[in-house]
C-alpha cells in the first residue's frame, strides 16, 4: 500500500472483497456455502484499541486470502478434471459410436469408472459440499441441482459398470462438472476485482512527508505522522494528512476529493485535506488527523458501507435452478414410485428415473446466462463499454433516473474563456494578450484556460519581465514597460479598484470564474471562464428524455455554476455543493422515492455514490477508484454511451429470458417423455437419448446467445 500504512487502512482495504459479494451476487445463492465459517464481523464503531484494530485487520486480510485460495481451488479442480475428461470421452461408448471409432481393451470399463470416480469426488466436491449447506438452510439451489445430477449419473453408472443392465453416463458427469467448475472460477475472479476500489482510494495518500524537527527537515513515512506534527508541503506535492495551514499561502486542488473544480485558496488558519495537491506556494501544515480519522479514510469507509448494504438480488439462473431442482426431485421420485407401483422391474423403474434426472440436468441452465453475458460483454467492449458487474448491468434495463457528476462527466473539467469584458479603452484581444503573457508559465487551470484561448485566436505573445506569483491572488509582471496584474475579484476590491458593471455582475451571477486585468493601476478588463460542457452531453440528455428517463446532476461546485450547467443542458434538477457522503445520500433519496437510479461519474468523490446507485457507470478517463467502484465503464469518455449501455442491457436481458425459458421450458415435454408417459404407444426414451436431448438444449441456448445484437 502506498498511503498511510496503519492497520485500519489495511482493515478497510481487505474487508471490501466480502462486502462486494453482496453487490455482485454470484455468491449470494449458489456460492454462499463456500463462505461457511467466515461470517462478516461488525465493523469497528466503538473506539476499539489499536491492538483490536490490528487483530481485526489481520482477520480481514486472512479472509481475503481465503477467498483467493477458494478461487484458485476452483481453477485447480477445473484443470485436473478437464485433463481426466479427455480419456473419459475417448472411452465412452456413446462418443465412440457418434464419431465412428473404437477404443476397447480388457477392463476398459473399470478404467472409465476409476477416471470418472476421480472427477466425481475431486471435481464435484465443491458442489457436494454446497448441496449439504443448501439443504441445511432448506434453500436448495444450483449447488443442489448440480450435485443431484452428478450423483445420480455417477451412482447409476457405477451400478451399470458392476452388473446392472443399462447405460453409463460417465461423460455427461465429467463434462457437467468441468463446465460448472469453470463458471464458478470466472465468477469468483470477477468478485475479487472489487477489492481494488478501496486500494485505489488509499493510493491517493503520499508515502512520505517532510517533517519539520528541531534538527531540520526530515523525510518520514506518512504512517509515522502524529497529531500536532508540522510538515512542509512544496508546490506540486500532495498534502500528507488532514491539517491546518500555519505558514504560507497557496491554491490547492481538491477536485479529486471534494469535486470542487476550482483550485481553493489557502492561507494560515485554513484547513487542508490529505491527498489534495498543493499547486503554488510552499506551506507549513500542522497535522490534525491521521489514519482512519482523515477525510480520505472516511470516504473509504463510506465506500465500504455502500458495498455492504448493497442490494442482494438473486440472479435469474439461481431462481430457475431452485424450481428446476424441485421439479427434478419430484419428477424423479414420482417416476420411480409409479413404475414400481405398476409392477415393472426395479431396473426399468430406475432407468426411467435416471433418464428424468439426466434430461433435467442443468447444462443448458448453467450456460443460459453466462453465454449471453459472454456475448454481451464482447459486443459491448467493441462499443467502448466494459461490464464489471453482471447483476447491475441487468438492472440497467429498468433505469428511471440517471444522475451525472458534473466535472469531468458532463463537463470536461477544463476552464474555457467564455467572456472578455473591456472596462477601459482596451480591445478584447489586447486584454487576452496581456493576460496570456503573464499566465504563460503557470500550471494553474485558470491560467491554462486563458493561454489556450489566446493560442486558439493566434494572438502574438508579449515579453514579460519581473514576473511574480501572488499566491491565491494572481500574478504580476512588467509588459511593455507597464506594471500588469491578472488577479482575483478580492484583490481588486481590497485595492479599491472595483467598478460596478452589468456585464461583470451577469457572469458572476452565472457562477463563472472571473479574473481582472490591471494595467498601471487601472482596471482594464475582466475575463470570465467556465468549465467547458462536453458537446456530447447535450445529445446524451436529449436521448435520455426521449427514452422517458430523467437526468439529474450532482456536483461539489457552487449552486450558481450548477444552475448554469443544468439550464444549458435542460436537466430535471441538480444537487450542488455536495460532499462525497452527501452524494451517496442524494442517490439514496432518489431510490427511496421509488426510482431505479444510475450514477455516472469519474472522480474519487463519486465512488460512494457509484456504489450506492443501482447501476454505477464510470467515465473511462476518470480516476482508477471510480472505475473500480463502478459496474459499467465508458472507455470513450462519451456520455452518449450511457444510452448504448441501457439499450444493450435491455437486449441482453431479453436473450437471458429466452435462454432460461428454453433451458427450463423444454423440460415440460422432455420430462414426461423421459418418465415414460407414452410407453403404451411404444415411445420410450433411453437414458442415452435423454442425454442427447439435454445436450441439444445446450446447443440451442448457445446458438440463441450468438444472435444477440445491440
XYZ file of C-alpha atoms in Angstrom:
710
model
C 0.000 0.000 0.000
C 1.309 3.416 -0.947
C -0.519 5.502 1.579
C -0.624 5.576 5.357
C 0.249 2.051 6.401
C -1.804 1.823 9.547
C -3.799 -1.246 10.391
C -7.166 0.483 9.995
C -6.390 1.175 6.335
C -5.464 -2.454 5.800
C -8.660 -3.409 7.641
C -10.782 -1.400 5.222
C -8.747 -2.395 2.180
C -9.104 -6.133 2.653
C -12.636 -6.021 4.012
C -14.114 -4.831 0.736
C -13.998 -8.191 -1.037
C -16.724 -9.762 1.053
C -18.983 -6.740 1.045
C -18.730 -6.531 -2.716
C -20.169 -10.049 -2.865
C -23.479 -8.595 -1.774
C -23.310 -6.264 -4.710
C -22.284 -8.631 -7.450
C -24.326 -11.532 -6.288
C -22.699 -14.659 -7.706
C -22.140 -15.966 -4.209
C -25.401 -14.814 -2.702
C -27.110 -18.090 -3.504
C -25.245 -20.954 -5.055
C -21.801 -19.940 -3.780
C -22.734 -18.693 -0.335
C -21.950 -22.044 1.161
C -18.317 -21.525 0.237
C -18.161 -18.821 2.903
C -19.195 -21.045 5.777
C -17.278 -20.239 8.917
C -16.274 -16.806 7.668
C -19.193 -14.636 8.647
C -18.573 -10.909 8.380
C -17.727 -9.202 11.630
C -19.277 -5.945 12.755
C -17.152 -3.005 11.655
C -15.457 -1.132 14.498
C -17.669 1.764 15.621
C -16.984 1.867 19.338
C -13.431 3.153 19.771
C -11.615 -0.152 19.862
C -7.988 -0.162 20.932
C -5.142 -0.208 18.427
C -4.440 -3.809 19.371
C -8.007 -4.756 18.487
C -7.695 -2.907 15.179
C -4.543 -4.837 14.383
C -6.175 -8.169 15.169
C -9.281 -7.253 13.180
C -7.169 -6.128 10.229
C -5.338 -9.440 10.209
C -8.649 -11.295 10.244
C -9.849 -9.373 7.182
C -6.524 -9.994 5.477
C -6.859 -13.730 6.060
C -10.460 -13.626 4.819
C -9.461 -12.021 1.518
C -6.659 -14.557 1.158
C -9.128 -17.349 1.907
C -11.361 -16.099 -0.922
C -8.391 -16.059 -3.304
C -7.468 -19.588 -2.217
C -11.010 -20.785 -2.984
C -10.823 -19.206 -6.436
C -7.508 -20.952 -7.109
C -9.014 -24.190 -5.792
C -11.817 -23.999 -8.406
C -9.212 -23.327 -11.088
C -7.064 -26.275 -9.990
C -10.046 -28.637 -9.828
C -11.166 -27.488 -13.300
C -7.734 -28.145 -14.846
C -7.375 -31.589 -13.273
C -10.962 -32.596 -14.117
C -10.610 -31.386 -17.725
C -7.469 -33.465 -18.209
C -9.238 -36.546 -16.816
C -12.274 -35.852 -19.018
C -10.283 -36.431 -22.242
C -9.772 -40.198 -21.707
C -13.322 -40.453 -20.303
C -14.699 -39.093 -23.580
C -12.459 -41.394 -25.654
C -13.564 -44.471 -23.661
C -17.300 -43.659 -23.654
C -19.300 -45.970 -25.991
C -21.751 -43.184 -26.934
C -18.923 -40.867 -28.030
C -17.234 -43.694 -29.959
C -20.468 -44.528 -31.774
C -21.152 -40.863 -32.544
C -17.704 -40.241 -34.064
C -17.394 -43.729 -35.575
C -14.276 -45.101 -33.887
C -13.467 -47.967 -31.492
C -11.214 -47.897 -28.459
C -11.637 -51.002 -26.342
C -9.363 -53.174 -24.230
C -9.695 -55.596 -21.344
C -11.008 -53.785 -18.282
C -11.662 -50.542 -20.153
C -14.980 -50.054 -18.339
C -13.162 -50.276 -14.993
C -10.644 -47.655 -16.142
C -13.591 -45.472 -17.186
C -15.115 -45.989 -13.741
C -11.879 -45.042 -11.919
C -11.328 -41.894 -14.001
C -14.944 -40.829 -13.541
C -14.782 -41.518 -9.799
C -11.776 -39.181 -9.567
C -13.652 -36.435 -11.428
C -16.776 -37.003 -9.324
C -15.058 -36.877 -5.927
C -12.341 -34.319 -6.725
C -14.044 -32.021 -9.239
C -17.518 -32.448 -7.795
C -16.539 -31.938 -4.158
C -17.424 -28.172 -4.010
C -20.920 -28.942 -5.321
C -21.456 -31.909 -2.997
C -20.433 -29.740 -0.056
C -22.568 -26.898 -1.422
C -25.634 -29.147 -1.607
C -25.109 -30.144 2.011
C -25.047 -26.494 3.121
C -28.060 -25.545 0.980
C -30.125 -28.389 2.343
C -29.171 -27.458 5.905
C -30.582 -23.994 5.228
C -33.594 -25.511 3.448
C -32.754 -23.429 0.362
C -31.932 -25.870 -2.450
C -30.462 -24.102 -5.481
C -27.896 -24.547 -8.220
C -25.454 -26.427 -5.973
C -28.127 -28.929 -5.026
C -29.192 -29.428 -8.632
C -25.618 -29.937 -9.870
C -24.785 -32.287 -7.012
C -28.019 -34.231 -7.536
C -27.406 -34.639 -11.260
C -23.801 -35.796 -10.936
C -24.626 -38.099 -8.018
C -27.496 -39.813 -9.835
C -25.440 -40.150 -13.023
C -22.416 -41.458 -11.147
C -24.312 -43.845 -8.871
C -26.319 -45.328 -11.720
C -23.229 -45.616 -13.950
C -21.298 -47.391 -11.187
C -24.200 -49.812 -10.778
C -24.154 -50.494 -14.539
C -20.367 -50.974 -14.505
C -20.695 -53.624 -11.814
C -23.520 -55.627 -13.337
C -26.783 -53.665 -13.532
C -28.219 -53.705 -17.089
C -28.212 -50.231 -18.664
C -26.005 -47.445 -19.989
C -23.322 -45.451 -18.205
C -23.310 -41.638 -18.007
C -19.667 -41.013 -17.230
C -19.017 -38.481 -19.992
C -22.125 -36.461 -19.111
C -20.967 -36.451 -15.494
C -17.437 -35.277 -16.344
C -18.417 -32.515 -18.787
C -21.064 -31.148 -16.422
C -18.523 -30.890 -13.600
C -15.972 -29.218 -15.921
C -18.417 -26.549 -17.094
C -19.638 -25.748 -13.595
C -16.119 -25.504 -12.156
C -15.102 -23.096 -14.914
C -18.214 -20.965 -14.421
C -17.670 -20.660 -10.682
C -13.987 -19.797 -11.125
C -14.826 -16.961 -13.545
C -17.487 -15.599 -11.181
C -15.207 -15.661 -8.146
C -12.412 -13.924 -10.055
C -14.739 -11.071 -11.045
C -15.860 -10.667 -7.420
C -12.271 -10.365 -6.199
C -11.705 -7.465 -8.595
C -13.976 -5.340 -6.426
C -11.360 -5.110 -3.668
C -9.286 -2.805 -5.872
C -11.705 0.107 -5.305
C -10.524 0.857 -1.797
C -6.903 0.150 -2.690
C -7.071 2.888 -5.334
C -8.555 5.288 -2.778
C -5.761 4.628 -0.324
C -3.141 5.144 -3.049
C -4.104 8.835 -3.107
C -2.134 9.338 0.085
C 1.557 10.149 -0.417
C 4.109 7.764 1.047
C 6.397 10.344 2.644
C 6.143 13.711 4.391
C 8.680 16.476 5.077
C 8.531 16.585 8.878
C 9.892 19.779 10.463
C 12.004 18.934 13.545
C 14.374 20.983 15.770
C 17.245 19.399 13.854
C 15.784 20.426 10.479
C 13.524 18.880 7.833
C 13.328 15.088 7.907
C 11.557 12.832 5.389
C 9.406 10.288 7.242
C 6.731 7.747 6.222
C 3.219 9.233 6.381
C 2.205 6.416 8.733
C 4.553 7.836 11.393
C 2.890 11.266 11.488
C 1.124 12.213 14.727
C -1.367 14.913 15.617
C 0.494 18.174 16.225
C 3.396 17.416 13.860
C 4.326 20.216 11.452
C 5.169 19.311 7.842
C 6.412 21.249 4.844
C 4.445 20.813 1.602
C 6.180 22.019 -1.555
C 4.420 23.137 -4.775
C 3.222 20.148 -6.802
C 3.221 17.772 -3.809
C 0.283 16.061 -2.141
C -0.684 17.118 1.368
C 0.203 14.098 3.555
C -2.713 14.227 6.013
C -5.569 16.453 7.211
C -4.355 19.589 8.931
C -4.255 23.386 9.217
C -2.018 25.817 7.332
C 0.206 27.690 9.826
C 2.520 29.425 7.375
C 2.399 30.384 3.696
C -0.314 30.909 1.080
C -1.236 28.769 -1.891
C -4.011 27.303 -4.019
C -4.944 23.661 -3.507
C -6.548 21.273 -5.989
C -9.244 19.307 -4.099
C -11.166 18.213 -7.198
C -10.303 14.525 -6.810
C -11.636 14.537 -3.249
C -14.491 17.039 -2.989
C -15.495 17.587 -6.624
C -14.736 21.314 -6.411
C -13.411 22.117 -9.882
C -11.763 25.412 -8.916
C -8.450 25.453 -7.013
C -9.114 26.593 -3.434
C -7.084 29.472 -1.952
C -5.471 28.553 1.383
C -3.915 30.886 3.957
C -2.820 30.449 7.609
C -5.726 29.096 9.655
C -7.390 27.283 6.726
C -7.925 23.519 6.792
C -6.394 21.256 4.144
C -7.285 17.679 3.191
C -4.800 14.830 2.982
C -4.368 13.690 -0.633
C -5.152 17.116 -2.165
C -2.463 18.762 -4.319
C -0.568 21.953 -3.452
C -0.419 23.986 -6.672
C 1.584 27.124 -5.924
C 3.495 28.278 -2.828
C 5.248 26.195 -0.184
C 3.219 25.907 3.026
C 3.668 24.562 6.525
C 0.829 22.396 7.812
C 0.080 21.298 11.369
C -1.315 17.753 11.288
C -4.761 17.457 12.926
C -5.920 13.993 11.859
C -4.167 10.749 10.901
C -5.113 7.262 9.772
C -8.784 6.340 9.939
C -9.815 9.826 11.138
C -8.762 11.579 7.915
C -11.241 12.786 5.331
C -9.980 10.320 2.714
C -10.252 7.324 5.034
C -13.795 8.391 5.914
C -14.583 8.291 2.179
C -13.048 4.792 2.178
C -15.422 3.827 4.979
C -18.396 5.243 3.049
C -17.456 3.106 0.056
C -17.175 0.057 2.307
C -20.582 0.697 3.865
C -22.218 1.225 0.470
C -20.809 -2.107 -0.661
C -22.041 -3.827 2.487
C -25.610 -2.541 2.227
C -25.882 -3.141 -1.496
C -28.957 -4.914 -2.881
C -28.576 -8.694 -2.746
C -30.769 -9.599 -5.693
C -30.513 -13.235 -6.765
C -29.926 -13.733 -10.463
C -32.464 -15.445 -12.701
C -30.451 -18.633 -13.058
C -30.416 -19.214 -9.296
C -34.172 -18.808 -9.069
C -34.711 -21.060 -12.073
C -32.330 -23.619 -10.544
C -34.376 -23.679 -7.358
C -37.569 -24.556 -9.220
C -35.781 -26.961 -11.548
C -34.326 -28.714 -8.508
C -37.807 -29.214 -7.051
C -39.069 -30.413 -10.436
C -36.172 -32.855 -10.861
C -36.503 -34.337 -7.376
C -40.280 -34.571 -7.554
C -40.447 -35.931 -11.109
C -37.673 -38.460 -10.492
C -39.269 -39.746 -7.288
C -42.750 -39.946 -8.820
C -41.368 -41.767 -11.866
C -39.572 -44.401 -9.774
C -42.518 -44.891 -7.432
C -45.133 -45.026 -10.206
C -43.370 -47.696 -12.263
C -42.689 -49.809 -9.200
C -46.350 -49.474 -8.182
C -47.344 -50.605 -11.665
C -45.314 -53.762 -11.165
C -42.424 -53.005 -13.505
C -38.948 -54.368 -12.676
C -36.750 -52.196 -10.474
C -34.093 -51.847 -13.209
C -36.742 -50.435 -15.589
C -38.073 -48.025 -12.952
C -34.561 -46.909 -12.025
C -33.668 -46.341 -15.680
C -36.762 -44.148 -16.079
C -35.774 -42.138 -13.010
C -32.180 -41.744 -14.202
C -33.400 -40.579 -17.625
C -35.576 -37.954 -15.918
C -32.657 -36.788 -13.771
C -30.257 -36.622 -16.731
C -32.689 -34.822 -19.003
C -33.284 -32.276 -16.214
C -29.514 -31.853 -15.846
C -28.632 -28.123 -15.735
C -26.132 -27.987 -18.614
C -28.321 -25.526 -20.517
C -29.434 -23.722 -17.376
C -25.838 -23.332 -16.230
C -24.922 -21.822 -19.592
C -28.108 -19.848 -20.296
C -26.957 -16.670 -18.547
C -23.131 -16.978 -18.784
C -23.248 -17.483 -22.560
C -25.370 -14.369 -23.073
C -23.101 -12.460 -20.685
C -20.054 -13.586 -22.647
C -21.516 -12.445 -25.970
C -22.868 -9.248 -24.424
C -19.519 -8.422 -22.798
C -17.670 -8.928 -26.079
C -20.214 -6.896 -28.020
C -20.207 -4.043 -25.508
C -16.393 -3.949 -25.390
C -16.326 -3.319 -29.143
C -18.559 -0.325 -28.478
C -16.322 1.009 -25.721
C -18.454 -0.236 -22.815
C -16.853 -2.502 -20.201
C -19.144 -4.506 -17.904
C -17.789 -5.274 -14.431
C -20.972 -6.275 -12.615
C -23.453 -8.575 -14.327
C -26.403 -8.015 -11.990
C -26.102 -4.239 -12.105
C -25.830 -4.367 -15.892
C -29.067 -6.365 -15.988
C -30.689 -3.711 -13.763
C -29.713 -1.015 -16.272
C -32.714 -2.019 -18.420
C -35.047 -0.641 -15.720
C -33.224 2.640 -15.002
C -35.616 5.559 -14.482
C -33.174 8.274 -13.388
C -29.588 8.927 -14.488
C -27.559 11.109 -12.123
C -24.456 12.671 -13.680
C -21.437 14.065 -11.901
C -20.606 17.462 -13.406
C -16.853 17.932 -13.548
C -15.212 15.539 -15.988
C -18.500 13.853 -16.908
C -20.975 16.396 -18.293
C -18.139 18.905 -18.495
C -14.510 18.433 -19.483
C -13.064 19.628 -16.183
C -11.105 22.316 -18.058
C -11.604 26.061 -17.819
C -12.628 27.784 -21.037
C -12.783 31.543 -21.637
C -16.446 32.453 -22.238
C -16.396 36.255 -21.959
C -13.804 39.025 -22.355
C -15.100 42.319 -20.934
C -13.231 45.598 -21.611
C -13.515 48.062 -18.684
C -11.274 50.743 -20.197
C -10.416 51.779 -23.751
C -8.701 48.432 -24.425
C -9.552 45.914 -27.160
C -10.683 42.425 -26.163
C -7.738 40.775 -27.917
C -5.321 43.100 -26.059
C -6.807 42.030 -22.740
C -6.232 38.395 -23.697
C -2.670 39.075 -24.928
C -1.652 40.753 -21.652
C -3.303 38.059 -19.518
C -1.922 35.159 -21.577
C 1.608 36.608 -21.427
C 1.531 36.754 -17.613
C -0.056 33.291 -17.275
C 2.113 31.575 -19.907
C 4.261 29.603 -17.446
C 1.617 28.814 -14.839
C 0.135 25.333 -14.306
C -2.993 26.820 -12.728
C -6.174 25.617 -14.560
C -7.473 29.189 -14.944
C -4.140 30.314 -16.402
C -4.129 27.392 -18.826
C -7.648 28.309 -19.983
C -6.572 31.882 -20.780
C -3.402 30.768 -22.601
C -5.398 28.198 -24.595
C -7.861 30.888 -25.735
C -5.015 33.155 -26.879
C -3.486 30.281 -28.875
C -6.875 29.478 -30.391
C -7.096 33.098 -31.661
C -3.440 33.038 -32.852
C -2.543 36.069 -30.724
C 1.135 37.011 -30.572
C 2.807 36.806 -27.181
C 4.163 39.754 -25.219
C 7.510 39.557 -23.415
C 7.216 39.597 -19.624
C 9.821 40.890 -17.170
C 9.999 40.572 -13.384
C 7.107 38.081 -13.251
C 5.904 37.240 -9.745
C 3.210 34.903 -8.390
C 0.821 36.289 -5.769
C -0.326 33.025 -4.053
C -4.092 32.732 -4.015
C -4.495 36.146 -5.622
C -2.913 36.136 -9.073
C 0.254 37.117 -10.890
C 2.077 40.361 -11.733
C 4.849 41.451 -14.128
C 6.218 44.176 -16.393
C 4.969 44.164 -20.017
C 5.983 46.889 -22.485
C 7.215 48.959 -19.541
C 3.836 48.790 -17.800
C 3.036 47.144 -14.467
C 0.404 44.482 -15.209
C -1.655 42.315 -12.836
C -4.036 39.411 -13.504
C -5.861 38.983 -10.186
C -8.949 37.756 -8.348
C -12.037 39.893 -7.560
C -10.958 40.046 -3.896
C -7.625 41.640 -4.839
C -9.447 44.262 -6.917
C -11.794 45.100 -4.015
C -9.005 45.144 -1.422
C -7.116 47.708 -3.518
C -10.151 49.940 -4.124
C -10.288 49.358 -7.886
C -13.720 47.726 -8.109
C -16.178 49.111 -10.678
C -19.862 48.176 -10.882
C -20.584 46.764 -14.332
C -23.692 44.870 -15.500
C -21.637 42.565 -17.708
C -19.369 41.556 -14.821
C -22.353 41.138 -12.484
C -24.028 38.834 -15.036
C -21.084 36.428 -15.419
C -20.570 36.377 -11.650
C -24.275 35.580 -11.201
C -23.834 32.645 -13.575
C -21.168 31.283 -11.250
C -18.361 31.769 -13.733
C -14.801 32.373 -12.553
C -13.721 35.961 -13.218
C -10.176 37.392 -13.217
C -9.302 41.054 -13.737
C -6.556 42.753 -15.748
C -4.942 45.799 -14.095
C -2.539 47.978 -16.156
C -0.553 50.699 -14.372
C -3.037 50.796 -11.504
C -6.160 50.999 -13.695
C -8.809 48.261 -14.070
C -8.536 47.479 -17.799
C -10.777 44.457 -18.255
C -12.258 41.173 -16.996
C -12.050 37.629 -18.292
C -14.796 35.113 -17.405
C -14.126 31.379 -17.515
C -16.333 28.329 -17.021
C -15.945 24.573 -17.035
C -16.428 23.527 -20.666
C -19.583 21.457 -21.312
C -18.926 18.353 -23.408
C -20.593 18.607 -26.829
C -21.782 15.001 -26.409
C -23.589 15.838 -23.161
C -26.396 17.735 -24.892
C -27.196 14.809 -27.195
C -26.996 12.310 -24.337
C -29.517 14.248 -22.222
C -31.833 14.672 -25.208
C -31.831 10.914 -25.933
C -32.455 10.062 -22.280
C -35.517 12.313 -22.321
C -36.736 10.576 -25.493
C -36.461 7.267 -23.606
C -38.513 8.665 -20.733
C -35.524 8.712 -18.369
C -34.947 11.711 -16.085
C -31.489 13.326 -15.823
C -30.056 14.948 -12.695
C -26.645 16.383 -11.830
C -24.520 16.094 -8.679
C -21.603 18.433 -8.090
C -19.310 19.804 -5.419
C -19.405 23.142 -7.248
C -21.482 26.084 -6.031
C -25.180 26.432 -6.851
C -24.676 29.200 -9.415
C -22.330 27.088 -11.535
C -24.621 24.062 -11.202
C -27.686 26.100 -12.180
C -25.953 27.433 -15.296
C -24.908 23.933 -16.460
C -28.337 22.441 -15.652
C -30.118 25.126 -17.666
C -27.698 24.761 -20.572
C -28.397 21.015 -20.751
C -32.081 21.006 -19.812
C -31.733 18.752 -16.761
C -34.685 17.888 -14.497
C -32.726 19.012 -11.454
C -29.346 19.329 -9.760
C -27.694 18.958 -6.358
C -24.879 21.457 -5.736
C -22.187 21.945 -3.078
C -22.397 18.288 -2.042
C -19.548 16.360 -0.434
C -18.923 12.626 -1.116
C -21.141 11.353 1.710
C -23.887 13.731 0.610
C -23.634 12.476 -2.976
C -24.410 8.919 -1.898
C -27.230 10.266 0.296
C -28.768 12.126 -2.665
C -28.722 8.925 -4.712
C -30.299 7.116 -1.764
C -33.054 9.746 -1.550
C -33.967 9.156 -5.194
C -34.013 5.400 -4.553
C -36.247 5.847 -1.526
C -38.672 7.725 -3.774
C -39.023 4.540 -5.797
C -36.621 5.313 -8.643
C -34.099 2.877 -10.098
C -31.010 5.083 -10.294
C -27.877 5.015 -12.442
C -24.950 7.194 -11.355
C -22.375 8.417 -13.889
C -19.108 9.829 -12.535
C -15.354 9.918 -12.846
C -13.870 11.111 -9.555
C -12.795 9.774 -6.178
C -15.607 11.787 -4.661
C -18.087 9.844 -6.835
C -17.065 6.395 -5.524
C -19.649 6.114 -2.688
C -22.438 7.330 -4.992
C -21.351 4.978 -7.799
C -21.673 2.025 -5.438
C -24.885 3.255 -3.764
C -26.618 3.573 -7.139
C -28.438 0.608 -8.656
C -26.074 0.976 -11.606
C -22.688 2.709 -11.246
C -21.215 3.985 -14.525
C -17.667 5.400 -14.680
C -16.287 7.633 -17.393
C -13.115 5.849 -18.534
C -10.712 8.759 -18.214
C -11.748 9.168 -14.599
C -9.732 8.102 -11.601
C -8.924 4.445 -11.032
C -11.067 4.255 -7.913
C -14.148 5.491 -9.738
C -13.598 2.789 -12.326
C -13.088 0.099 -9.684
C -16.222 1.257 -7.836
C -18.358 1.147 -10.965
C -20.458 -1.581 -12.573
C -20.019 -0.268 -16.125
C -17.083 1.693 -17.581
C -17.408 4.019 -20.577
C -13.991 3.798 -22.222
C -14.519 6.558 -24.780
C -15.462 9.325 -22.306
C -18.728 9.786 -24.159
C -21.912 10.339 -22.081
C -23.914 9.070 -25.072
C -22.579 5.602 -24.296
C -24.888 5.604 -21.258
C -27.771 5.245 -23.726
C -25.929 2.495 -25.625
C -25.348 0.635 -22.363
C -29.039 0.817 -21.424
C -30.126 -0.416 -24.875
C -27.614 -3.281 -24.700
C -28.793 -4.190 -21.185
C -32.359 -4.491 -22.456
C -31.309 -6.676 -25.392
C -29.130 -8.822 -23.102
C -31.939 -9.326 -20.617
C -34.261 -10.380 -23.449
C -31.796 -13.072 -24.551
C -31.339 -14.266 -20.972
C -35.080 -14.674 -20.543
C -35.312 -16.566 -23.854
C -32.479 -18.898 -22.872
C -33.805 -19.511 -19.385
C -37.278 -20.141 -20.808
C -35.844 -22.741 -23.159
C -33.458 -24.278 -20.613
C -36.320 -24.873 -18.205
C -39.255 -24.942 -20.634
C -38.076 -27.851 -22.744
C -38.412 -29.957 -19.610
C -42.197 -29.594 -19.806
C -42.254 -32.042 -22.703
C -38.902 -33.822 -22.177
C -39.531 -34.894 -18.582
C -42.880 -36.611 -19.305
C -41.266 -38.415 -22.261
C -38.322 -39.458 -20.077
C -40.725 -40.671 -17.382
C -42.403 -42.950 -19.947
C -45.853 -41.358 -20.316
C -46.002 -42.540 -23.956
C -44.771 -46.059 -23.144
C -48.131 -47.532 -24.095
C -47.667 -46.036 -27.604
C -44.251 -47.649 -27.937
C -42.367 -44.386 -27.327
C -39.717 -44.712 -24.640
C -36.625 -42.559 -24.200
C -33.480 -44.314 -23.110
C -31.068 -42.526 -20.760
C -28.704 -42.075 -23.733
C -31.421 -40.315 -25.773
C -32.219 -38.244 -22.684
C -28.576 -37.182 -22.552
C -28.687 -36.220 -26.243
C -31.836 -34.138 -25.693
C -30.139 -32.450 -22.774
C -27.114 -31.713 -24.986
C -29.393 -30.419 -27.752
C -30.929 -27.900 -25.377
C -27.410 -26.680 -24.567
C -26.632 -26.230 -28.274
C -29.860 -24.274 -28.815
C -29.038 -21.994 -25.874
C -25.547 -21.367 -27.275
C -26.829 -20.557 -30.779
C -29.507 -18.225 -29.430
C -26.933 -16.311 -27.377
C -24.895 -15.687 -30.552
C -27.823 -13.840 -32.130
C -27.598 -11.061 -29.530
C -27.329 -7.636 -31.140
C -27.027 -4.172 -29.606
